[in-house]
Short mmCIF file of N, CA and C and ligand atoms in Angstrom, two decimals:
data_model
loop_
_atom_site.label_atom_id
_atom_site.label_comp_id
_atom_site.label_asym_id
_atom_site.label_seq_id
_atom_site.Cartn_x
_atom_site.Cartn_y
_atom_site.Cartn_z
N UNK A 1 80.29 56.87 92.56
CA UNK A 1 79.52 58.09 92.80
C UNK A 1 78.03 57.79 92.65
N UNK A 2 76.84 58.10 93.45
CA UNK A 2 75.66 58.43 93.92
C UNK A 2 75.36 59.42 93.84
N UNK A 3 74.40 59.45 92.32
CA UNK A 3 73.76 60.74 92.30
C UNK A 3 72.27 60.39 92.75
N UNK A 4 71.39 60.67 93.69
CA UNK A 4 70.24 59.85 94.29
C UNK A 4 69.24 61.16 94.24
N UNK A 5 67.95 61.49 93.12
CA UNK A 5 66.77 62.09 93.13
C UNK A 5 66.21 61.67 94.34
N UNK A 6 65.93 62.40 95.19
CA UNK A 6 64.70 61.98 95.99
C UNK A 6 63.67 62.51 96.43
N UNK A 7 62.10 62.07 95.87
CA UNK A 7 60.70 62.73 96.27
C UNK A 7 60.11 62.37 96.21
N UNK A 8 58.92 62.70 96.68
CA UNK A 8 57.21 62.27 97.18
C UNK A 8 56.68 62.87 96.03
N UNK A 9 55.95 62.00 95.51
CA UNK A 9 54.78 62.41 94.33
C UNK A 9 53.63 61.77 95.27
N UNK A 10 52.51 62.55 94.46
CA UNK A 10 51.06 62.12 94.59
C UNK A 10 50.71 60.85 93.22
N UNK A 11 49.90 60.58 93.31
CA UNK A 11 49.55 59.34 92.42
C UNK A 11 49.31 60.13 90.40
N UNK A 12 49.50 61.32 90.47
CA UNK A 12 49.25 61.82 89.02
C UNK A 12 51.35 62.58 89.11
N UNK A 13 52.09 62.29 90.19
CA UNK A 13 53.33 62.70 89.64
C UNK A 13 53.96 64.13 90.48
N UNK A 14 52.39 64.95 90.96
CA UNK A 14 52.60 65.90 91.65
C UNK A 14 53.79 66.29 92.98
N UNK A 15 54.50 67.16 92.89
CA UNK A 15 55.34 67.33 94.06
C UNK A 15 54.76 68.33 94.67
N UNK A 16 54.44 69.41 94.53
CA UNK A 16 54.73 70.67 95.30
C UNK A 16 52.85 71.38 94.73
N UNK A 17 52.72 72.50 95.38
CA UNK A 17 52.02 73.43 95.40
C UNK A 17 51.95 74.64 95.92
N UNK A 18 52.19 75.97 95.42
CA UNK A 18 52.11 77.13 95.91
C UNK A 18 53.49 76.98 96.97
N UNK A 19 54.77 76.33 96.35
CA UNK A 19 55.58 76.39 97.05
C UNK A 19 55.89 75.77 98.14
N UNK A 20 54.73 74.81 98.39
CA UNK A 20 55.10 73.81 99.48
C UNK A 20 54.73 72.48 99.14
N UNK A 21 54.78 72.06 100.38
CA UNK A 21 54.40 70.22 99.79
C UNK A 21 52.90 69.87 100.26
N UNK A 22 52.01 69.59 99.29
CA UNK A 22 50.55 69.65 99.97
C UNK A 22 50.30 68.30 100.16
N UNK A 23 50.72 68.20 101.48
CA UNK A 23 50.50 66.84 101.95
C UNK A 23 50.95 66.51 103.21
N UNK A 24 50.87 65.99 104.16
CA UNK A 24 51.55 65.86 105.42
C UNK A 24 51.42 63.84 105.90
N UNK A 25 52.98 63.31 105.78
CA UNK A 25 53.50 62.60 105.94
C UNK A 25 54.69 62.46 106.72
N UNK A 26 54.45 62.47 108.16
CA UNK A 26 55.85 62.54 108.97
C UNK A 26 56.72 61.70 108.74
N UNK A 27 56.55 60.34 108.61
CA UNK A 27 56.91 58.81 108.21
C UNK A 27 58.17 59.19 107.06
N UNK A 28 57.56 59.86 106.15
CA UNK A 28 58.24 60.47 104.77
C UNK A 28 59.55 61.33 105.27
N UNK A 29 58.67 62.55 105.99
CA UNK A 29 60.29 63.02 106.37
C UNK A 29 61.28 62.32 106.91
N UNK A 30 60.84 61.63 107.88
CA UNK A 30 61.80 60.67 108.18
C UNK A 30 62.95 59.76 107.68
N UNK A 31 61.72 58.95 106.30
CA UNK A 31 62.61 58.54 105.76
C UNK A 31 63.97 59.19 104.81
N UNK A 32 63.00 60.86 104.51
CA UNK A 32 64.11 61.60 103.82
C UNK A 32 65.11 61.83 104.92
N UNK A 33 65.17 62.15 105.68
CA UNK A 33 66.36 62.19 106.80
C UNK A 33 66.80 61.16 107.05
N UNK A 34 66.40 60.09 107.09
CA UNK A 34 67.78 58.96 106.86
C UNK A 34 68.27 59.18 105.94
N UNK A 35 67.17 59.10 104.71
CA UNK A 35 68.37 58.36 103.37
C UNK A 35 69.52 59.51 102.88
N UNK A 36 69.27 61.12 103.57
CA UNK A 36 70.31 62.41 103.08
C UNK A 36 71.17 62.60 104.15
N UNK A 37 70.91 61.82 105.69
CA UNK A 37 71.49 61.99 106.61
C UNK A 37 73.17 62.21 106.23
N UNK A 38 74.07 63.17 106.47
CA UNK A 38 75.23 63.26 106.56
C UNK A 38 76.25 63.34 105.36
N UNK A 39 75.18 63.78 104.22
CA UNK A 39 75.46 63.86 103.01
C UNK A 39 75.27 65.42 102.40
N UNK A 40 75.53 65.38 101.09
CA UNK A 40 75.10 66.35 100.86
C UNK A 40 73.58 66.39 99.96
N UNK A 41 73.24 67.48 100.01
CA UNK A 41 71.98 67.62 99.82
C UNK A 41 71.92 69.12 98.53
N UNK A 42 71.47 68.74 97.51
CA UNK A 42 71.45 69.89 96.41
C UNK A 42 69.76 70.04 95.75
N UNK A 43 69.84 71.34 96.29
CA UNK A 43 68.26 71.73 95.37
C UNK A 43 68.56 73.26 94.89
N UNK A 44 66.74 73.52 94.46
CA UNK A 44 66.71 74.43 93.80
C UNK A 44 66.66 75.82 94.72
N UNK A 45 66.90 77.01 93.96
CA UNK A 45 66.46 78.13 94.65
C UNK A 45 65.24 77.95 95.81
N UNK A 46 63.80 77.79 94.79
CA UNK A 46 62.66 77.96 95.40
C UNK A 46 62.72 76.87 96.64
N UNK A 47 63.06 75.73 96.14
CA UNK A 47 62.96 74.72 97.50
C UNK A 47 63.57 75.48 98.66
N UNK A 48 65.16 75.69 98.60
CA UNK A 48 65.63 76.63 99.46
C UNK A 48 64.56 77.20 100.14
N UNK A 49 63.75 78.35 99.62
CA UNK A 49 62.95 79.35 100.24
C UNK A 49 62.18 78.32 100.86
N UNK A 50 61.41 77.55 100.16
CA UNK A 50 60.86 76.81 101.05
C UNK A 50 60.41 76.16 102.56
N UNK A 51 61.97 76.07 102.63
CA UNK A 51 62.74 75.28 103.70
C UNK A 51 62.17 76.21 105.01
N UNK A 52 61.57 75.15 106.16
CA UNK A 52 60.98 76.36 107.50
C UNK A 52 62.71 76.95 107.65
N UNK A 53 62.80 78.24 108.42
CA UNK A 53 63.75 78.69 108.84
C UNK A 53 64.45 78.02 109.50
N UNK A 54 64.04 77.10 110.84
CA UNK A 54 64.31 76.38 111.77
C UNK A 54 65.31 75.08 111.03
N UNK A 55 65.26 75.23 109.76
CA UNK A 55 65.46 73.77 109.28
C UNK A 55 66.61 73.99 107.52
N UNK A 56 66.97 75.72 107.63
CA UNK A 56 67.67 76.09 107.07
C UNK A 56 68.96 76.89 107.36
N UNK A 57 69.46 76.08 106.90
CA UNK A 57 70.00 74.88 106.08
C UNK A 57 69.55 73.49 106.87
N UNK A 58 69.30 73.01 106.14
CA UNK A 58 68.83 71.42 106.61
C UNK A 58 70.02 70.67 107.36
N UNK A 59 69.75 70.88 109.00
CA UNK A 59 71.21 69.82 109.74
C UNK A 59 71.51 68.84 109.30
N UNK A 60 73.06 68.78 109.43
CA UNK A 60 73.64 67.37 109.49
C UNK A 60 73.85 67.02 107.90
N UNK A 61 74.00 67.87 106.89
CA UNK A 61 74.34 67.94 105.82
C UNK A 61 74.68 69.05 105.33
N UNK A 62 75.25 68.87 104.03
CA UNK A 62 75.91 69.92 102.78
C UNK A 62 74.80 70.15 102.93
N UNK A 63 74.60 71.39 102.63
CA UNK A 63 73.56 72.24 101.74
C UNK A 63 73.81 72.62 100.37
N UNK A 64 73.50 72.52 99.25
CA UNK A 64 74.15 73.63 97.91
C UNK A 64 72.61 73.93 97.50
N UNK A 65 72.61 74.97 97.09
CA UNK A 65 71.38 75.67 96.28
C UNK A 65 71.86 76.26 94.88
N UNK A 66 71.22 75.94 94.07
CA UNK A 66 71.11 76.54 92.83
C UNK A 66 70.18 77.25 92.29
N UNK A 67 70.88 78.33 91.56
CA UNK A 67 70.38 79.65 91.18
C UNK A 67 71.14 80.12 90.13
N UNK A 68 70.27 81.06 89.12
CA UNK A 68 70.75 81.44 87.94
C UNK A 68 71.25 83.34 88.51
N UNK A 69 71.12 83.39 89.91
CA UNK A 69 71.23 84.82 90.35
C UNK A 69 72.81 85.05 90.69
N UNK A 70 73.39 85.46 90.34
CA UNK A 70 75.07 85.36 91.08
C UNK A 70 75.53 86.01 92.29
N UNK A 71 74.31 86.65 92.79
CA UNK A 71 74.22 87.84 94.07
C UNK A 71 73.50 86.95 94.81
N UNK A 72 72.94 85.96 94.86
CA UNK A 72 72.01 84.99 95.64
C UNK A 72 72.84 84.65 96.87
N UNK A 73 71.85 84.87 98.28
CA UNK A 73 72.90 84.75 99.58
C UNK A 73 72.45 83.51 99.92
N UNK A 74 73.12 82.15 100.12
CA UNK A 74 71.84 80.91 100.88
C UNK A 74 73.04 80.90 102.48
N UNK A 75 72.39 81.70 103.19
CA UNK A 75 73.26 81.51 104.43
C UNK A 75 73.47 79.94 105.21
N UNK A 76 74.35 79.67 105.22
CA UNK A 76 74.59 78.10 105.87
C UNK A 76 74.60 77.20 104.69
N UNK A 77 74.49 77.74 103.07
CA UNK A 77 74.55 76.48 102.51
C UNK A 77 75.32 77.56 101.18
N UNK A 78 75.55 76.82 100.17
CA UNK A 78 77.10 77.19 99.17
C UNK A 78 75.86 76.89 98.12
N UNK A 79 76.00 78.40 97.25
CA UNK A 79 75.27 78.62 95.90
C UNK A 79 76.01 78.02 94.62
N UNK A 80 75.28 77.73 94.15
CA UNK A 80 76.38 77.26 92.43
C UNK A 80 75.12 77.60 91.23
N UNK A 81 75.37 77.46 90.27
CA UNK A 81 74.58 78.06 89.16
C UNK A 81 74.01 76.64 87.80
N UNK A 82 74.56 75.38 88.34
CA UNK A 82 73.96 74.69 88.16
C UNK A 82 73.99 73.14 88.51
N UNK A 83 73.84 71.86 88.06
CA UNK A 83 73.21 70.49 88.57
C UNK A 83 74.66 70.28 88.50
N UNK A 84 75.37 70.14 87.46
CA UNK A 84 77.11 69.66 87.13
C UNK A 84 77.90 70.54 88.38
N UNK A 85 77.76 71.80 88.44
CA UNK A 85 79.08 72.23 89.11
C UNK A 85 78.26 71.84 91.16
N UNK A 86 77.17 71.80 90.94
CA UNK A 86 77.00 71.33 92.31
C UNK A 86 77.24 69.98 92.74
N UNK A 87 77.26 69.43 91.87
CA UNK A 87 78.02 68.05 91.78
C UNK A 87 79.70 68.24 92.13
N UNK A 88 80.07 68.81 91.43
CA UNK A 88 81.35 68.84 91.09
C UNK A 88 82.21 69.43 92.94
N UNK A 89 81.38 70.42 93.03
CA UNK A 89 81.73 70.88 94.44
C UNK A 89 81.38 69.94 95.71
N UNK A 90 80.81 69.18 95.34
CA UNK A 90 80.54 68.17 96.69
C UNK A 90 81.21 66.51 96.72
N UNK A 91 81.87 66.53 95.18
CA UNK A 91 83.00 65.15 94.65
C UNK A 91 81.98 64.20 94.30
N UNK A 92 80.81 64.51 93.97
CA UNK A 92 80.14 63.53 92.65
C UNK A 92 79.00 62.80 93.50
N UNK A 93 78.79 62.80 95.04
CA UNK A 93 78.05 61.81 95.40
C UNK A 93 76.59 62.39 96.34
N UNK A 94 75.69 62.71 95.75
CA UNK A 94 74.59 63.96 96.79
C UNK A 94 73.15 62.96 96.87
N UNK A 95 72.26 63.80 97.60
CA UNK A 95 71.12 63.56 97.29
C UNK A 95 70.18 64.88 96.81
N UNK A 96 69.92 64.50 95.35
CA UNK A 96 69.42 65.40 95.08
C UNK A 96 67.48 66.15 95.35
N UNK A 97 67.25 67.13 96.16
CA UNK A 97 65.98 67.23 96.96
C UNK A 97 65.26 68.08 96.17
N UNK A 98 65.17 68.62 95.20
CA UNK A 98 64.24 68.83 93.90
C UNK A 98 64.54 70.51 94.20
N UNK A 99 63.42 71.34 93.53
CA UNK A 99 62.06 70.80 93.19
C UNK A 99 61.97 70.25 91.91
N UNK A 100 60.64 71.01 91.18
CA UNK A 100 60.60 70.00 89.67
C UNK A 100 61.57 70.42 88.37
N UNK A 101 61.84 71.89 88.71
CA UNK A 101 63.02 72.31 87.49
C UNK A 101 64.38 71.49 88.23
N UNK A 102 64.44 71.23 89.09
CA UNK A 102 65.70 70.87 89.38
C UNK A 102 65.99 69.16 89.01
N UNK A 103 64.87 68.37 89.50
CA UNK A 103 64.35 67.17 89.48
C UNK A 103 65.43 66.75 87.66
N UNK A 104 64.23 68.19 87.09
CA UNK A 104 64.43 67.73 85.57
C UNK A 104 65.77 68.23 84.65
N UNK A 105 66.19 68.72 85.50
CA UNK A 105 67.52 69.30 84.94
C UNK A 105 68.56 68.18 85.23
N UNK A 106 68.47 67.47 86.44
CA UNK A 106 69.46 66.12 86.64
C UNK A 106 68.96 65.21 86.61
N UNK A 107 67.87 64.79 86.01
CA UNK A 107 67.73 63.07 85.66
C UNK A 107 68.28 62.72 85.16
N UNK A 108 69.65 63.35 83.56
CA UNK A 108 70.35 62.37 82.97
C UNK A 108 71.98 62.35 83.87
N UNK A 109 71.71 62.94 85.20
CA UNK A 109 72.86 62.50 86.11
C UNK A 109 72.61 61.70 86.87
N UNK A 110 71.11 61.18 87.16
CA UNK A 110 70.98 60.60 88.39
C UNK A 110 71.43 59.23 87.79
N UNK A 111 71.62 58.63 89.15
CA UNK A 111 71.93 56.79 89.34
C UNK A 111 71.25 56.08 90.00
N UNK A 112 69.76 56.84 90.65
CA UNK A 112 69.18 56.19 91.82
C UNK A 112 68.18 57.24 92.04
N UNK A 113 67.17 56.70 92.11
CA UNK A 113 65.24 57.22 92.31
C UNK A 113 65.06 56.71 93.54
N UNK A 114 64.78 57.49 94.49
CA UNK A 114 64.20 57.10 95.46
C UNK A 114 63.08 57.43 96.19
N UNK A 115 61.58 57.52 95.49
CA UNK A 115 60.49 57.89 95.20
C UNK A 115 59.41 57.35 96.44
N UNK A 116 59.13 58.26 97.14
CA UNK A 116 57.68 58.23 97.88
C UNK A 116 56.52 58.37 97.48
N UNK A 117 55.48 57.55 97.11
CA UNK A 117 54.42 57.61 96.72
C UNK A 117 53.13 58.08 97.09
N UNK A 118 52.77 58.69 97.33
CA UNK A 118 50.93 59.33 98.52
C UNK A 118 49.99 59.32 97.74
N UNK A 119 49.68 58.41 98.30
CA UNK A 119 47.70 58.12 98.01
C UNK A 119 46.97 59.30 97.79
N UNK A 120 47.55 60.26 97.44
CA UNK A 120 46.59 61.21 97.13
C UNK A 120 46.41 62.14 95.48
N UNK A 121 45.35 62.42 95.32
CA UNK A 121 45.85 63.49 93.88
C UNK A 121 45.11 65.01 94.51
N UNK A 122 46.35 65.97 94.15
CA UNK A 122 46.39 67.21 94.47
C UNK A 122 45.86 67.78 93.21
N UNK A 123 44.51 68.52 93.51
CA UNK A 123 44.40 69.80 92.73
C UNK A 123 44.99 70.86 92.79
N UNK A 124 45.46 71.09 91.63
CA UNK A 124 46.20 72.71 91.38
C UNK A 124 47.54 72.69 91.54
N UNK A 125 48.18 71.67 91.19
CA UNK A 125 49.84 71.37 91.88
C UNK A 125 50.61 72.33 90.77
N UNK A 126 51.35 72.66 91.25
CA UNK A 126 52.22 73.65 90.11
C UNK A 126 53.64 72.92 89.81
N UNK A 127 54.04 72.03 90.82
CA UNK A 127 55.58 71.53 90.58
C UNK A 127 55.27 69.74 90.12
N UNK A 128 55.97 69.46 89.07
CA UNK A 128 56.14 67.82 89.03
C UNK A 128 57.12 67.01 89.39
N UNK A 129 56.86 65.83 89.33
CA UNK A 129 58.10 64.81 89.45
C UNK A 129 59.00 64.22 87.90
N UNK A 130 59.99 64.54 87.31
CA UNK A 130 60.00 63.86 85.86
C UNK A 130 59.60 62.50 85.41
N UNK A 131 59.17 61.98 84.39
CA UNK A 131 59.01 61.18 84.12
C UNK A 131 60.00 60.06 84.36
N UNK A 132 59.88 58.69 84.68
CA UNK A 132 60.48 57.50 84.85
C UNK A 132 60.15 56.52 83.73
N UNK A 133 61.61 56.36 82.81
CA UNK A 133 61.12 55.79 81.97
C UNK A 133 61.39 54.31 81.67
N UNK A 134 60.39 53.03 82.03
CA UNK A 134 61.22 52.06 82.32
C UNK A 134 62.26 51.41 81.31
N UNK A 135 62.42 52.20 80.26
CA UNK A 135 63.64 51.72 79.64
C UNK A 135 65.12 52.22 80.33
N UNK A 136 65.30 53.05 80.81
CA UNK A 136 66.42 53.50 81.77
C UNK A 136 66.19 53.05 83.07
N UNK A 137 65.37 52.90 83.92
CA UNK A 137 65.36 52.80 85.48
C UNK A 137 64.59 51.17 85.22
N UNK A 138 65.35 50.58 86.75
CA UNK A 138 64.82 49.38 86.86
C UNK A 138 64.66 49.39 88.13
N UNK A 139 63.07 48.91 88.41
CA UNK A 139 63.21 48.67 89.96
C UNK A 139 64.02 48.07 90.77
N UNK A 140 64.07 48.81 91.77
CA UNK A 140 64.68 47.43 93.04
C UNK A 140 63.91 47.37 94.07
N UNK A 141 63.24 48.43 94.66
CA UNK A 141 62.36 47.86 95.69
C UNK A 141 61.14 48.39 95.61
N UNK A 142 60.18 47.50 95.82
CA UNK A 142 58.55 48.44 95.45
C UNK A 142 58.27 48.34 97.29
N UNK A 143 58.29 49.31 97.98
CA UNK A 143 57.55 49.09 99.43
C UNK A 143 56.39 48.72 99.79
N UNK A 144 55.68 47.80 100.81
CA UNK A 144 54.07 47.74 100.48
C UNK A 144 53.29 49.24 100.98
N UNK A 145 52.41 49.14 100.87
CA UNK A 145 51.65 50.18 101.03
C UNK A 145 51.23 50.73 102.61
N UNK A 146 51.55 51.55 103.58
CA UNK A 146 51.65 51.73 104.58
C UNK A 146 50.59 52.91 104.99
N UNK A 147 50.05 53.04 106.60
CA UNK A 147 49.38 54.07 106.82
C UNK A 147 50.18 55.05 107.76
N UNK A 148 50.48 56.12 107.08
CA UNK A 148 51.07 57.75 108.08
C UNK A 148 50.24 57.31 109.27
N UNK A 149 50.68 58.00 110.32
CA UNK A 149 50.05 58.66 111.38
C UNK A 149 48.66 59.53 110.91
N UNK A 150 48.99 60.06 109.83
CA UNK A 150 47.97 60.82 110.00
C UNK A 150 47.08 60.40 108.73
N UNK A 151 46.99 59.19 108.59
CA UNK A 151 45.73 58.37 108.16
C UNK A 151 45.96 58.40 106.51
N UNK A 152 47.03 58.71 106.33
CA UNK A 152 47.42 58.85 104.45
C UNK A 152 48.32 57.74 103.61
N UNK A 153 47.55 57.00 103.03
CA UNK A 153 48.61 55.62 102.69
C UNK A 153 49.90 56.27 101.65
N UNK A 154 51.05 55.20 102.13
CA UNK A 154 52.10 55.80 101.39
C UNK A 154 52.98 54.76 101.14
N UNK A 155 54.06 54.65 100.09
CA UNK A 155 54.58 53.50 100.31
C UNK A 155 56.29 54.08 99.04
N UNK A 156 57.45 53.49 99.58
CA UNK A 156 58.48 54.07 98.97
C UNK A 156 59.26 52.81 97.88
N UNK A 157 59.44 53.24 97.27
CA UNK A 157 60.02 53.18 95.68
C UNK A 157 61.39 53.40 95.70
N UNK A 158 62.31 52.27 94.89
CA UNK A 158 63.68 53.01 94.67
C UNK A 158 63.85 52.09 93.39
N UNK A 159 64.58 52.68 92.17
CA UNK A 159 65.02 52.61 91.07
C UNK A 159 66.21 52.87 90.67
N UNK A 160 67.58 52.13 89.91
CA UNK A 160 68.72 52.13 89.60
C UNK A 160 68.53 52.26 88.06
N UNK A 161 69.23 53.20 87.74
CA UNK A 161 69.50 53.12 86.26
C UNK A 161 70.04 51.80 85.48
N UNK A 162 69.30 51.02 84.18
CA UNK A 162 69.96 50.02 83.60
C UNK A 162 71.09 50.28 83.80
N1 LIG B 1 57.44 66.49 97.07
C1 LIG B 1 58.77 66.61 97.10
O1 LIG B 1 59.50 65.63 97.28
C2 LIG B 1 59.37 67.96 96.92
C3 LIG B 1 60.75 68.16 97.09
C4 LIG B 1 61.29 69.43 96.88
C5 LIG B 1 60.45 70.48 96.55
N2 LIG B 1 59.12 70.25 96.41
C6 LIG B 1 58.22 71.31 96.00
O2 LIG B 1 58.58 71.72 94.68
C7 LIG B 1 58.23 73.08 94.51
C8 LIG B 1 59.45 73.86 94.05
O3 LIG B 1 59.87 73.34 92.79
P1 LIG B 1 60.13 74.33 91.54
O4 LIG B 1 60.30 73.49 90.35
O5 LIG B 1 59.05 75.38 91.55
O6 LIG B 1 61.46 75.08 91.97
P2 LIG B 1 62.96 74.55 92.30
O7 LIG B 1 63.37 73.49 91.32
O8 LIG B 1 63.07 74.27 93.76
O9 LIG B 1 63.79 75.89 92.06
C9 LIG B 1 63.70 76.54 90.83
C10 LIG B 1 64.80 77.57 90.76
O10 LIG B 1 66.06 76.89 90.65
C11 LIG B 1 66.90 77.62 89.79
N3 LIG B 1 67.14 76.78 88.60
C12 LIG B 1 66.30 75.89 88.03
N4 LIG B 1 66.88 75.29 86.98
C13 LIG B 1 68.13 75.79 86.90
C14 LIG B 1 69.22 75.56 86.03
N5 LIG B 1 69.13 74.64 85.04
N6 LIG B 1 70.35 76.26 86.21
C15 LIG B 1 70.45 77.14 87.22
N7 LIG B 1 69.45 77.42 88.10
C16 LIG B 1 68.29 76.74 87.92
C17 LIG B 1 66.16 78.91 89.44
O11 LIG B 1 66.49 79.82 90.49
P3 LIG B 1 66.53 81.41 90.24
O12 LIG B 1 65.13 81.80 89.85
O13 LIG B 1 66.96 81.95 91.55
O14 LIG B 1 67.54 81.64 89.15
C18 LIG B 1 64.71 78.47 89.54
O15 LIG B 1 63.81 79.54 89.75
C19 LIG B 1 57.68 73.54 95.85
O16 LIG B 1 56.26 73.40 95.83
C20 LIG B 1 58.28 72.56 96.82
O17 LIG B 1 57.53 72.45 98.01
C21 LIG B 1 58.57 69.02 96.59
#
């Protein structure tokens, strides 16, 4: 079983802002659509909302959303109430797509970091990435440092638990 975190931080850890991702890296989505391609895919409420319409539920995968609401509708994707039983409903193996309460609620499930890095630091970020602590995670691949399309260096990260 593959429990696999996966997200883009800015260089201070930052994910999100005002509910979205302040940053634009097509390269990134991309790579997130390979690496969740045909899997399942578990986040939080807010990410949910997030999500453009066009792209909710995210094709070509499970969807599960979690929520502490028990009336919560996620049309096209299956609600659960937390990180274990959304696990449990998909047979142990997801990629998990944040945001930062969610991030931090399953790091002591994850088995695999698979971290995008952006050259940038965001003022005013409201969501984080959890801490990586190298006594539990060991690298395996550091990517070199690459330029987006749209002129923003970036470069991807993946980490296995000792
Ligand atoms: N850069 C990236 O890779 C990346 C990836 C994903 C998201 N983001 C960004 O992250 C931000 C959203 O992150 P967030 O931390 O604000 O929200 P989130 O983790 O997406 O969702 C939080 C919601 O999840 C539910 N929840 C959280 N912990 C729970 C628990 N232990 N048990 C049951 N339900 C739980 C609650 O829903 P209810 O309130 O409904 O109970 C809570 O309000 C946005 O800015 C988004 O764009 C960035």
């Amino acid at each position: 079983m593959t429990v696999s975190l996966v997200w883009a931080q800015d260089r201070a850890g930052a994910i999100g802002k005002g509910n979205t991702i302040p940053w634009r890296v097509p390269e990134d989505m991309a790579h997130f659509k390979e690496v969740t391609g045909g899997g399942a895919v578990i986040m939080g409420r807010k990410t949910w909302e997030s999500l453009p319409a066009k792209v909710r539920p995210l094709p070509g995968r499970r969807n599960v959303v979690i929520t502490r609401n028990p009336v919560f509708e996620a049309p096209g994707a299956e609600v659960t109430d937390d990180v274990a039983s959304a696990l449990d409903l998909v047979g142990g193996t997801a990629s998990i797509m944040g945001g930062g309460e969610i991030y931090a609620a399953a790091m002591s499930l994850a088995t695999r970091l698979r971290i995008t890095e952006i050259d940038v630091r965001v003022d005013g970020a409201d969501a984080f990435a959890p801490d990586v602590d190298p006594g539990l995670w060991e690298p395996t691949a550091e990517g070199e440092w690459l330029y987006s399309s749209t002129g923003t260096l970036y470069r991807f990260l993946d980490y296995r638990r000792r």
